[in-house]
Amino acid sequence: MINIKYAKQAFEKYLSTFDRNNPKISLKIIHTYGVVYYTQLICEKMMLNNEDTDLSLLIALLHDIGRFEQVRIYDSFEHTTMSHAHYGVELLKKNQFIRQFVKDDTYDEIIYQAIYHHSDYQLDPSLDPRTMFFCQMIRDADKLDNCRVKLHDSIEILLNETIEEVGSEAISEKVWEACLKKSSVLLSDRKTKIDYWVSYIAYFFDINFKESFQIIEEKKFVSKIIHRISYSNQETYKKMILLEELTNAFVQQKIKE
């Protein structure tokens, strides 16, 4: 069985090996617990049973465990430095480190698969239905807390540019085409920091559960994220207003389905 209180204590012990005053480390600690929070919220809205709720929460707690070493080694979150998701699974498998967080090995493969795939562009449709469910759960909760991150954390830490610099840039053609198709943005297509910001809005096109869309609507995440940036580039401004309309309509549609 999964004991979330025990798992959290083990996670805190792991975090004690890192400099919690490092703003990047701090950001990821807060994010981890934010993903746990949103996972709990989605599970409650779904009225999920205790076993599946606890498994979802454990995956949320461990989903970004690879990020901390990424910061320690590279001082960066850039995907070009390492795949934090794949590294996280390697870390948990090495010397059975996962047993520090859960004594029972019943759920290991689902945990590994959910963490491994949580930052994929798209999920593999061949995943079995139960594994797919938990992969979808962590991806939704991760995106929901990333909304909080984008609204409250420093733009300079997130993007290594000021708000003014980001707002002066033009959106790349392929990034804009993905938005118009209502699809996520490929990491390789992001050329400028405004592309990164646009890709955070495009995340909403890859939400899986009605309950997650309900949270997005309740918290007005789409409009709040778009309007955090002041767009001095007028073409970018026009596109962002259009993107706001498209995305909010998409969210409303998914809630009604």
XYZ file of N, CA and C in Angstrom:
771
model
N 0.833 -1.201 0.000
C 0.000 0.000 0.000
C 0.876 1.262 0.000
N 0.278 2.360 -0.434
C 0.993 3.633 -0.519
C 0.661 4.480 0.697
N 1.690 4.991 1.349
C 1.539 5.888 2.488
C 2.097 7.252 2.064
N 1.213 8.176 1.736
C 1.641 9.473 1.205
C 2.431 10.269 2.243
N 2.044 10.189 3.500
C 2.777 10.904 4.544
C 4.216 10.400 4.617
N 4.385 9.098 4.573
C 5.724 8.483 4.574
C 6.512 8.922 3.344
N 5.863 8.927 2.184
C 6.532 9.313 0.930
C 6.994 10.761 0.983
N 6.185 11.625 1.550
C 6.552 13.039 1.656
C 7.754 13.221 2.579
N 7.809 12.461 3.654
C 8.954 12.540 4.566
C 10.236 12.110 3.853
N 10.137 11.058 3.046
C 11.300 10.591 2.284
C 11.707 11.614 1.237
N 10.736 12.256 0.635
C 11.017 13.286 -0.369
C 11.737 14.470 0.278
N 11.293 14.878 1.447
C 11.947 15.975 2.156
C 13.385 15.605 2.525
N 13.602 14.352 2.862
C 14.962 13.891 3.167
C 15.838 14.008 1.927
N 15.296 13.646 0.765
C 16.044 13.774 -0.487
C 16.355 15.238 -0.773
N 15.380 16.113 -0.556
C 15.581 17.537 -0.821
C 16.644 18.158 0.080
N 16.884 17.549 1.232
C 17.874 18.104 2.177
C 19.282 18.050 1.607
N 19.486 17.310 0.510
C 20.806 17.231 -0.114
C 21.038 18.364 -1.120
N 20.041 19.245 -1.282
C 20.131 20.348 -2.236
C 20.058 21.689 -1.502
N 20.514 22.727 -2.162
C 20.471 24.078 -1.620
C 19.085 24.659 -1.850
N 18.258 24.642 -0.831
C 16.881 25.105 -0.966
C 16.794 26.617 -1.141
N 17.904 27.327 -0.902
C 17.927 28.771 -1.132
C 18.179 29.116 -2.597
N 18.602 28.143 -3.376
C 18.745 28.347 -4.817
C 17.347 28.573 -5.396
N 17.107 29.716 -6.058
C 15.750 30.010 -6.536
C 15.198 28.972 -7.509
N 16.066 28.323 -8.281
C 15.596 27.285 -9.200
C 15.166 26.030 -8.434
N 15.936 25.681 -7.412
C 15.555 24.543 -6.566
C 14.254 24.845 -5.840
N 14.180 26.035 -5.264
C 12.971 26.445 -4.542
C 11.743 26.421 -5.436
N 11.916 26.913 -6.660
C 10.818 26.937 -7.623
C 10.288 25.528 -7.867
N 11.186 24.557 -8.018
C 10.770 23.193 -8.319
C 10.179 22.477 -7.104
N 10.628 22.838 -5.915
C 10.011 22.269 -4.712
C 8.563 22.743 -4.606
N 8.374 24.041 -4.763
C 7.026 24.596 -4.697
C 6.152 24.004 -5.799
N 6.736 23.856 -6.977
C 5.989 23.275 -8.099
C 5.562 21.844 -7.787
N 6.467 21.064 -7.222
C 6.127 19.668 -6.908
C 4.910 19.593 -6.005
N 4.921 20.384 -4.945
C 3.786 20.341 -4.022
C 2.531 20.969 -4.646
N 2.742 21.877 -5.587
C 1.609 22.418 -6.327
C 0.956 21.359 -7.193
N 1.770 20.518 -7.829
C 1.235 19.425 -8.651
C 0.507 18.411 -7.773
N 1.030 18.171 -6.586
C 0.331 17.301 -5.629
C -1.042 17.899 -5.300
N -1.080 19.204 -5.069
C -2.340 19.884 -4.755
C -3.354 19.726 -5.886
N -2.930 19.995 -7.113
C -3.867 19.916 -8.234
C -4.271 18.478 -8.526
N -3.377 17.539 -8.276
C -3.747 16.129 -8.412
C -4.863 15.785 -7.441
N -4.707 16.218 -6.213
C -5.745 15.983 -5.202
C -7.071 16.604 -5.636
N -7.008 17.809 -6.182
C -8.221 18.514 -6.604
C -8.919 17.765 -7.744
N -8.150 17.310 -8.722
C -8.738 16.555 -9.828
C -9.351 15.256 -9.309
N -8.630 14.553 -8.445
C -9.136 13.292 -7.888
C -10.443 13.504 -7.132
N -10.526 14.594 -6.366
C -11.748 14.886 -5.627
C -12.909 15.175 -6.572
N -12.645 15.939 -7.619
C -13.702 16.239 -8.586
C -14.171 14.966 -9.297
N -13.252 14.025 -9.504
C -13.589 12.753 -10.145
C -14.219 11.757 -9.178
N -14.078 12.043 -7.871
C -14.497 11.101 -6.824
C -13.772 9.760 -6.986
N -12.474 9.862 -7.189
C -11.628 8.698 -7.404
C -11.485 7.913 -6.100
N -11.312 6.599 -6.202
C -11.157 5.782 -4.998
C -9.810 6.054 -4.330
N -9.660 5.604 -3.091
C -8.480 5.923 -2.291
C -7.194 5.376 -2.904
N -7.241 4.155 -3.427
C -6.040 3.561 -4.000
C -5.526 4.367 -5.191
N -6.411 4.708 -6.110
C -5.997 5.455 -7.298
C -5.618 6.888 -6.951
N -6.278 7.449 -5.942
C -5.900 8.794 -5.491
C -4.488 8.787 -4.920
N -4.181 7.825 -4.065
C -2.853 7.758 -3.453
C -1.767 7.512 -4.498
N -2.061 6.652 -5.470
C -1.084 6.407 -6.539
C -0.864 7.675 -7.361
N -1.929 8.385 -7.653
C -1.822 9.656 -8.384
C -0.981 10.658 -7.614
N -1.184 10.728 -6.305
C -0.440 11.675 -5.466
C 1.038 11.308 -5.386
N 1.339 10.013 -5.322
C 2.736 9.591 -5.271
C 3.449 9.939 -6.580
N 2.784 9.704 -7.691
C 3.369 10.070 -8.990
C 3.614 11.578 -9.044
N 2.663 12.357 -8.548
C 2.822 13.814 -8.531
C 4.032 14.218 -7.697
N 4.209 13.576 -6.551
C 5.325 13.897 -5.660
C 6.676 13.621 -6.328
N 6.736 12.573 -7.141
C 8.009 12.128 -7.714
C 8.215 12.551 -9.160
N 7.229 13.174 -9.782
C 7.283 13.365 -11.242
C 8.482 14.198 -11.701
N 8.918 15.161 -10.888
C 10.026 16.038 -11.281
C 11.287 15.778 -10.468
N 11.427 14.586 -9.940
C 12.580 14.306 -9.089
C 13.889 14.466 -9.859
N 13.842 14.318 -11.173
C 15.045 14.515 -11.985
C 15.451 15.963 -12.154
N 14.537 16.886 -11.875
C 14.832 18.313 -12.051
C 15.933 18.807 -11.123
N 15.986 18.262 -9.910
C 16.915 18.794 -8.916
C 18.365 18.526 -9.299
N 18.639 17.338 -9.815
C 19.982 17.059 -10.319
C 20.269 17.873 -11.573
N 19.253 18.102 -12.393
C 19.447 18.929 -13.584
C 19.928 20.325 -13.190
N 19.327 20.890 -12.157
C 19.745 22.211 -11.686
C 21.145 22.151 -11.082
N 21.401 21.107 -10.292
C 22.716 21.003 -9.653
C 23.839 20.878 -10.696
N 23.580 20.113 -11.749
C 24.615 19.869 -12.753
C 24.710 21.005 -13.765
N 23.547 21.483 -14.248
C 23.536 22.417 -15.378
C 23.043 23.823 -15.018
N 22.479 23.982 -13.811
C 21.882 25.260 -13.420
C 20.876 25.726 -14.484
N 20.080 24.802 -14.968
C 19.179 25.098 -16.082
C 18.015 24.120 -16.083
N 16.879 24.585 -16.638
C 15.741 23.707 -16.887
C 15.633 23.356 -18.373
N 16.560 23.826 -19.193
C 16.451 23.636 -20.635
C 16.461 22.154 -20.995
N 15.562 21.773 -21.908
C 15.458 20.368 -22.299
C 16.701 19.880 -23.029
N 17.501 20.816 -23.527
C 18.719 20.434 -24.247
C 19.808 19.905 -23.313
N 19.695 20.180 -22.021
C 20.715 19.715 -21.076
C 20.512 18.251 -20.703
N 19.256 17.872 -20.484
C 18.920 16.475 -20.194
C 17.406 16.312 -20.246
N 16.955 15.074 -20.374
C 15.536 14.778 -20.203
C 15.305 14.514 -18.722
N 14.745 15.490 -18.023
C 14.555 15.327 -16.581
C 13.592 14.186 -16.274
N 12.634 13.937 -17.169
C 11.667 12.865 -16.961
C 12.347 11.498 -17.041
N 13.148 11.309 -18.074
C 13.843 10.033 -18.238
C 14.870 9.832 -17.128
N 15.567 10.914 -16.773
C 16.556 10.812 -15.708
C 15.886 10.473 -14.375
N 14.703 11.045 -14.149
C 13.987 10.763 -12.907
C 13.686 9.287 -12.747
N 13.311 8.629 -13.835
C 13.045 7.190 -13.787
C 14.333 6.425 -13.521
N 15.426 6.819 -14.177
C 16.716 6.171 -13.931
C 17.100 6.290 -12.458
N 16.883 7.462 -11.903
C 17.228 7.712 -10.499
C 16.420 6.813 -9.565
N 15.128 6.684 -9.847
C 14.269 5.869 -8.989
C 14.587 4.380 -9.099
N 15.031 3.956 -10.277
C 15.369 2.550 -10.478
C 16.731 2.192 -9.882
N 17.647 3.153 -9.877
C 19.012 2.871 -9.421
C 19.023 2.469 -7.953
N 19.566 1.294 -7.695
C 19.660 0.767 -6.322
C 18.299 0.746 -5.620
N 17.236 0.568 -6.432
C 15.877 0.497 -5.875
C 15.549 1.731 -5.012
N 15.985 2.905 -5.490
C 15.732 4.141 -4.745
C 14.244 4.377 -4.530
N 13.413 3.856 -5.410
C 11.968 4.046 -5.270
C 11.440 3.482 -3.954
N 12.144 2.484 -3.395
C 11.699 1.880 -2.131
C 11.801 2.866 -0.963
N 12.501 3.976 -1.157
C 12.527 5.020 -0.130
C 11.168 5.698 0.000
N 10.350 5.597 -1.041
C 9.081 6.323 -1.081
C 7.858 5.410 -0.980
N 8.004 4.173 -1.434
C 6.893 3.215 -1.351
C 7.496 1.823 -1.184
N 7.063 1.117 -0.163
C 7.640 -0.188 0.142
C 7.138 -1.274 -0.814
N 5.910 -1.121 -1.272
C 5.278 -2.110 -2.143
C 5.687 -1.860 -3.593
N 6.080 -2.917 -4.311
C 6.494 -2.743 -5.705
C 5.356 -2.934 -6.700
N 4.125 -3.069 -6.194
C 2.961 -3.313 -7.052
C 2.800 -2.261 -8.135
N 3.111 -1.012 -7.782
C 2.792 0.106 -8.667
C 4.002 0.627 -9.441
N 5.143 -0.046 -9.304
C 6.388 0.501 -9.861
C 6.277 0.840 -11.338
N 5.771 -0.083 -12.135
C 5.781 0.127 -13.579
C 4.882 1.304 -13.978
N 3.739 1.444 -13.330
C 2.866 2.587 -13.621
C 3.558 3.888 -13.234
N 4.210 3.901 -12.079
C 4.931 5.100 -11.631
C 6.013 5.470 -12.634
N 6.801 4.481 -13.054
C 7.873 4.741 -14.012
C 7.319 5.276 -15.330
N 6.284 4.651 -15.825
C 5.713 5.068 -17.106
C 5.147 6.483 -17.027
N 4.450 6.789 -15.938
C 3.839 8.116 -15.793
C 4.904 9.207 -15.723
N 5.977 8.956 -14.968
C 7.059 9.941 -14.867
C 7.803 10.055 -16.188
N 8.105 8.930 -16.804
C 8.872 8.902 -18.050
C 8.171 9.700 -19.149
N 6.846 9.602 -19.200
C 6.090 10.203 -20.301
C 5.440 11.550 -19.953
N 5.668 12.067 -18.733
C 4.872 13.228 -18.323
C 5.188 14.497 -19.118
N 6.359 14.558 -19.730
C 6.695 15.751 -20.514
C 6.798 15.455 -22.009
N 6.309 14.292 -22.431
C 6.300 13.959 -23.857
C 5.406 14.928 -24.628
N 5.720 15.087 -25.900
C 4.857 15.917 -26.756
C 3.461 15.316 -26.830
N 3.379 14.013 -27.028
C 2.106 13.296 -27.035
C 2.307 11.943 -26.370
N 1.227 11.414 -25.794
C 1.300 10.093 -25.189
C 1.178 9.007 -26.253
N 1.849 7.917 -26.006
C 1.794 6.765 -26.902
C 0.416 6.104 -26.774
N -0.369 6.063 -27.829
C -1.721 5.482 -27.728
C -1.731 3.996 -27.418
N -0.579 3.319 -27.523
C -0.526 1.886 -27.244
C -0.411 1.570 -25.751
N -0.274 2.598 -24.918
C -0.232 2.358 -23.476
C -1.531 1.697 -23.028
N -1.421 0.774 -22.059
C -2.637 0.128 -21.575
C -3.516 1.163 -20.856
N -4.835 0.939 -20.817
C -5.765 1.962 -20.300
C -5.444 2.453 -18.889
N -5.059 1.559 -17.989
C -4.778 1.999 -16.622
C -3.521 2.866 -16.571
N -2.480 2.455 -17.257
C -1.269 3.277 -17.315
C -1.569 4.608 -17.982
N -2.337 4.591 -19.049
C -2.710 5.813 -19.749
C -3.409 6.795 -18.807
N -4.301 6.273 -17.972
C -5.030 7.139 -17.047
C -4.077 7.912 -16.141
N -3.103 7.224 -15.565
C -2.189 7.897 -14.639
C -1.209 8.805 -15.379
N -0.867 8.459 -16.603
C -0.064 9.368 -17.425
C -0.842 10.651 -17.699
N -2.106 10.514 -18.017
C -2.947 11.686 -18.280
C -3.136 12.520 -17.022
N -3.285 11.862 -15.886
C -3.487 12.571 -14.621
C -2.287 13.468 -14.300
N -1.072 12.923 -14.372
C 0.094 13.727 -14.015
C 0.319 14.838 -15.025
N 0.032 14.574 -16.296
C 0.201 15.620 -17.301
C -0.769 16.774 -17.058
N -1.997 16.463 -16.696
C -2.971 17.524 -16.415
C -2.571 18.325 -15.180
N -2.260 17.625 -14.093
C -1.910 18.313 -12.848
C -0.643 19.147 -13.013
N 0.315 18.628 -13.768
C 1.560 19.346 -14.040
C 1.263 20.653 -14.774
N 0.426 20.579 -15.781
C 0.074 21.778 -16.545
C -0.700 22.779 -15.687
N -1.562 22.291 -14.809
C -2.332 23.199 -13.963
C -1.421 23.971 -13.011
N -0.454 23.272 -12.404
C 0.441 24.028 -11.519
C 1.400 24.895 -12.308
N 1.727 24.501 -13.523
C 2.557 25.378 -14.351
C 1.852 26.700 -14.621
N 0.532 26.699 -14.584
C -0.204 27.968 -14.698
C 0.132 28.870 -13.512
N 0.132 28.303 -12.308
C 0.501 29.084 -11.125
C 1.923 29.603 -11.259
N 2.816 28.735 -11.708
C 4.217 29.125 -11.883
C 4.326 30.320 -12.827
N 3.618 30.245 -13.953
C 3.705 31.305 -14.957
C 3.098 32.613 -14.462
N 2.211 32.535 -13.477
C 1.554 33.745 -12.976
C 2.288 34.379 -11.791
N 3.055 33.590 -11.049
C 3.612 34.104 -9.798
C 5.131 34.134 -9.727
N 5.796 33.307 -10.510
C 7.252 33.263 -10.419
C 7.893 34.288 -11.356
N 9.134 34.586 -11.095
C 9.863 35.604 -11.848
C 9.996 35.231 -13.317
N 9.640 36.155 -14.188
C 9.815 35.945 -15.625
C 11.293 35.758 -15.946
N 12.137 36.488 -15.246
C 13.576 36.392 -15.494
C 14.104 34.991 -15.184
N 13.581 34.367 -14.105
C 13.992 33.007 -13.778
C 13.425 32.017 -14.789
N 12.172 32.228 -15.176
C 11.509 31.306 -16.101
C 12.099 31.361 -17.505
N 12.372 32.585 -17.986
C 12.732 32.762 -19.389
C 14.097 33.394 -19.625
N 14.735 33.823 -18.545
C 16.040 34.502 -18.675
C 15.953 35.778 -19.515
N 14.794 36.399 -19.520
C 14.589 37.707 -20.141
C 13.604 38.488 -19.294
N 13.593 39.810 -19.465
C 12.612 40.634 -18.769
C 11.266 40.530 -19.479
N 10.214 40.940 -18.782
C 8.879 40.977 -19.382
C 8.898 41.853 -20.633
N 9.604 42.977 -20.554
C 9.656 43.910 -21.684
C 10.322 43.268 -22.899
N 11.399 42.532 -22.670
C 12.088 41.870 -23.779
C 11.200 40.802 -24.413
N 10.523 40.021 -23.585
C 9.637 38.978 -24.114
C 8.518 39.597 -24.950
N 7.914 40.675 -24.442
C 6.801 41.308 -25.122
C 7.158 42.021 -26.411
N 8.442 42.226 -26.646
C 8.879 42.914 -27.868
C 9.131 41.943 -29.020
N 9.077 40.650 -28.743
C 9.472 39.651 -29.732
C 8.299 39.208 -30.607
N 8.625 38.622 -31.739
C 7.625 38.096 -32.669
C 7.467 36.593 -32.461
N 6.257 36.104 -32.673
C 5.968 34.677 -32.557
C 6.422 33.972 -33.831
N 7.163 32.884 -33.679
C 7.649 32.146 -34.836
C 6.496 31.500 -35.606
N 6.688 31.334 -36.888
C 5.609 30.854 -37.768
C 5.097 29.470 -37.364
N 6.001 28.537 -37.115
C 5.566 27.187 -36.769
C 4.836 27.140 -35.438
N 5.247 27.975 -34.501
C 4.585 28.039 -33.198
C 3.158 28.555 -33.371
N 3.011 29.586 -34.178
C 1.679 30.147 -34.402
C 0.792 29.166 -35.166
N 1.357 28.454 -36.121
C 0.587 27.463 -36.872
C 0.052 26.365 -35.947
N 0.866 25.945 -34.976
C 0.419 24.930 -34.020
C -0.766 25.432 -33.202
N -0.714 26.697 -32.803
C -1.811 27.273 -32.027
C -3.104 27.305 -32.845
N -3.001 27.700 -34.095
C -4.186 27.773 -34.946
C -4.777 26.379 -35.183
N -3.930 25.361 -35.122
C -4.398 23.980 -35.270
C -4.876 23.402 -33.933
N -4.780 24.194 -32.884
C -5.154 23.778 -31.529
C -4.374 22.536 -31.105
N -3.067 22.671 -31.210
C -2.184 21.582 -30.801
C -1.031 22.135 -29.975
N -0.367 21.252 -29.254
C 0.804 21.659 -28.481
C 1.938 22.077 -29.417
N 2.881 22.812 -28.863
C 4.021 23.305 -29.631
C 5.217 22.379 -29.432
N 5.828 21.972 -30.523
C 7.044 21.175 -30.426
C 8.163 22.008 -29.804
N 8.907 21.407 -28.884
C 10.004 22.126 -28.236
C 11.000 22.655 -29.264
N 11.251 21.861 -30.298
C 12.227 22.257 -31.308
C 11.767 23.440 -32.157
N 10.482 23.743 -32.140
C 9.956 24.862 -32.920
C 10.039 26.188 -32.169
N 10.354 26.148 -30.896
C 10.432 27.376 -30.098
C 11.779 28.051 -30.340
N 11.748 29.236 -30.914
C 12.972 29.958 -31.259
C 13.217 31.166 -30.358
N 12.167 31.801 -29.897
C 12.282 33.011 -29.073
C 11.595 32.768 -27.737
N 11.801 33.678 -26.805
C 11.180 33.531 -25.494
C 9.668 33.726 -25.561
N 9.189 34.535 -26.482
C 7.735 34.656 -26.639
C 7.160 33.340 -27.156
N 7.939 32.603 -27.951
C 7.512 31.268 -28.378
C 7.289 30.368 -27.169
N 8.183 30.456 -26.198
C 8.029 29.672 -24.981
C 6.727 30.061 -24.281
N 6.478 31.362 -24.195
C 5.273 31.830 -23.499
C 4.010 31.360 -24.217
N 4.024 31.432 -25.531
C 2.884 30.953 -26.322
C 2.690 29.453 -26.119
N 3.777 28.717 -26.022
C 3.670 27.264 -25.847
C 2.992 26.908 -24.532
N 3.118 27.792 -23.521
C 2.449 27.538 -22.249
C 0.930 27.638 -22.406
N 0.460 28.505 -23.275
C -0.973 28.589 -23.563
C -1.406 27.360 -24.368
N -0.579 26.951 -25.307
C -0.907 25.794 -26.149
C -1.005 24.507 -25.339
N -0.434 24.488 -24.114
C -0.593 23.327 -23.236
C -2.066 22.969 -23.050
N -2.923 23.984 -23.051
C -4.339 23.745 -22.772
C -5.006 22.888 -23.849
N -4.403 22.815 -25.013
C -4.954 21.973 -26.076
C -4.634 20.498 -25.835
N -3.829 20.207 -24.819
C -3.433 18.831 -24.518
C -3.898 18.404 -23.120
N -4.952 19.042 -22.612
C -5.547 18.638 -21.344
C -6.466 17.440 -21.591
N -6.507 16.525 -20.636
C -7.210 15.258 -20.851
C -8.592 15.158 -20.212
N -8.751 15.729 -19.025
C -9.966 15.459 -18.264
C -10.877 16.682 -18.171
N -12.164 16.432 -18.215
C -13.165 17.491 -18.062
C -12.941 18.249 -16.756
N -12.604 17.512 -15.701
C -12.391 18.129 -14.389
C -11.234 19.125 -14.423
N -10.222 18.829 -15.216
C -9.083 19.742 -15.352
C -9.504 21.012 -16.081
N -10.301 20.859 -17.125
C -10.813 22.036 -17.831
C -11.677 22.895 -16.908
N -12.420 22.262 -16.029
C -13.232 23.016 -15.076
C -12.360 23.886 -14.176
N -11.238 23.356 -13.732
C -10.310 24.121 -12.896
C -9.717 25.285 -13.683
N -9.350 25.029 -14.925
C -8.792 26.087 -15.781
C -9.784 27.233 -15.916
N -11.051 26.900 -16.112
C -12.088 27.928 -16.246
C -12.323 28.642 -14.921
N -12.399 27.892 -13.844
C -12.648 28.488 -12.527
C -11.573 29.504 -12.153
N -10.340 29.212 -12.498
C -9.215 30.068 -12.110
C -8.829 31.073 -13.201
N -9.525 31.039 -14.340
C -9.287 31.978 -15.442
C -7.820 31.985 -15.866
N -7.231 30.803 -15.929
C -5.807 30.693 -16.207
C -5.428 31.228 -17.587
N -6.261 30.977 -18.595
C -5.883 31.351 -19.958
C -5.645 32.853 -20.055
N -6.630 33.630 -19.669
C -6.534 35.087 -19.796
C -5.466 35.663 -18.874
N -5.350 35.118 -17.678
C -4.368 35.644 -16.730
C -2.937 35.453 -17.242
N -2.651 34.280 -17.822
C -1.300 34.039 -18.333
C -1.017 34.932 -19.542
N -1.964 35.009 -20.448
C -1.761 35.842 -21.641
C -1.501 37.286 -21.265
N -2.220 37.815 -20.309
C -2.105 39.240 -19.984
C -1.053 39.545 -18.926
N -0.264 38.541 -18.546
C 0.850 38.853 -17.650
C 1.943 39.618 -18.391
N 2.059 39.387 -19.686
C 3.070 40.048 -20.508
C 2.480 41.298 -21.145
N 3.257 42.375 -21.170
C 2.880 43.582 -21.919
C 3.518 43.482 -23.299
N 2.686 43.491 -24.340
C 3.175 43.233 -25.694
C 3.405 44.547 -26.443
N 4.664 44.947 -26.520
C 4.987 46.151 -27.296
C 5.002 45.844 -28.785
N 5.195 44.576 -29.133
C 5.121 44.152 -30.521
C 3.644 44.019 -30.882
N 3.145 44.902 -31.712
C 1.711 44.965 -31.982
C 1.193 43.728 -32.711
N 1.988 43.148 -33.591
C 1.559 41.927 -34.267
C 1.414 40.786 -33.264
N 2.350 40.714 -32.333
C 2.278 39.702 -31.282
C 1.044 39.931 -30.409
N 0.787 41.195 -30.084
C -0.380 41.525 -29.264
C -1.670 41.042 -29.924
N -1.824 41.300 -31.208
C -3.033 40.880 -31.925
C -3.179 39.358 -31.913
N -2.069 38.680 -32.115
C -2.114 37.218 -32.114
C -2.464 36.678 -30.733
N -1.954 37.301 -29.685
C -2.239 36.827 -28.338
C -3.707 37.026 -27.975
N -4.311 38.102 -28.429
C -5.742 38.317 -28.184
C -6.560 37.260 -28.920
N -6.162 36.943 -30.143
C -6.848 35.890 -30.892
C -6.658 34.542 -30.203
N -5.449 34.287 -29.724
C -5.168 33.033 -29.032
C -6.004 32.918 -27.757
N -6.193 34.026 -27.071
C -7.034 34.042 -25.878
C -8.460 33.601 -26.217
N -9.004 34.150 -27.292
C -10.365 33.802 -27.708
C -10.466 32.334 -28.099
N -9.494 31.867 -28.893
C -9.504 30.479 -29.353
C -9.403 29.495 -28.189
N -8.513 29.799 -27.264
C -8.260 28.863 -26.165
C -9.415 28.839 -25.174
N -9.955 29.993 -24.839
C -11.097 30.026 -23.924
C -12.301 29.307 -24.519
N -12.511 29.460 -25.824
C -13.612 28.746 -26.481
C -13.377 27.238 -26.445
N -12.123 26.830 -26.618
C -11.766 25.407 -26.566
C -12.049 24.833 -25.175
N -11.682 25.576 -24.147
C -11.921 25.138 -22.764
C -13.415 24.974 -22.517
N -14.206 25.949 -22.932
C -15.654 25.890 -22.730
C -16.245 24.679 -23.457
N -15.773 24.429 -24.648
C -16.259 23.288 -25.423
C -15.986 21.968 -24.694
N -14.780 21.818 -24.127
C -14.404 20.598 -23.456
C -15.189 20.397 -22.157
N -15.546 21.474 -21.506
C -16.348 21.369 -20.286
C -17.755 20.847 -20.611
N -18.280 21.270 -21.767
C -19.634 20.874 -22.151
C -19.733 19.456 -22.691
N -18.608 18.922 -23.194
C -18.629 17.583 -23.785
C -18.904 16.485 -22.766
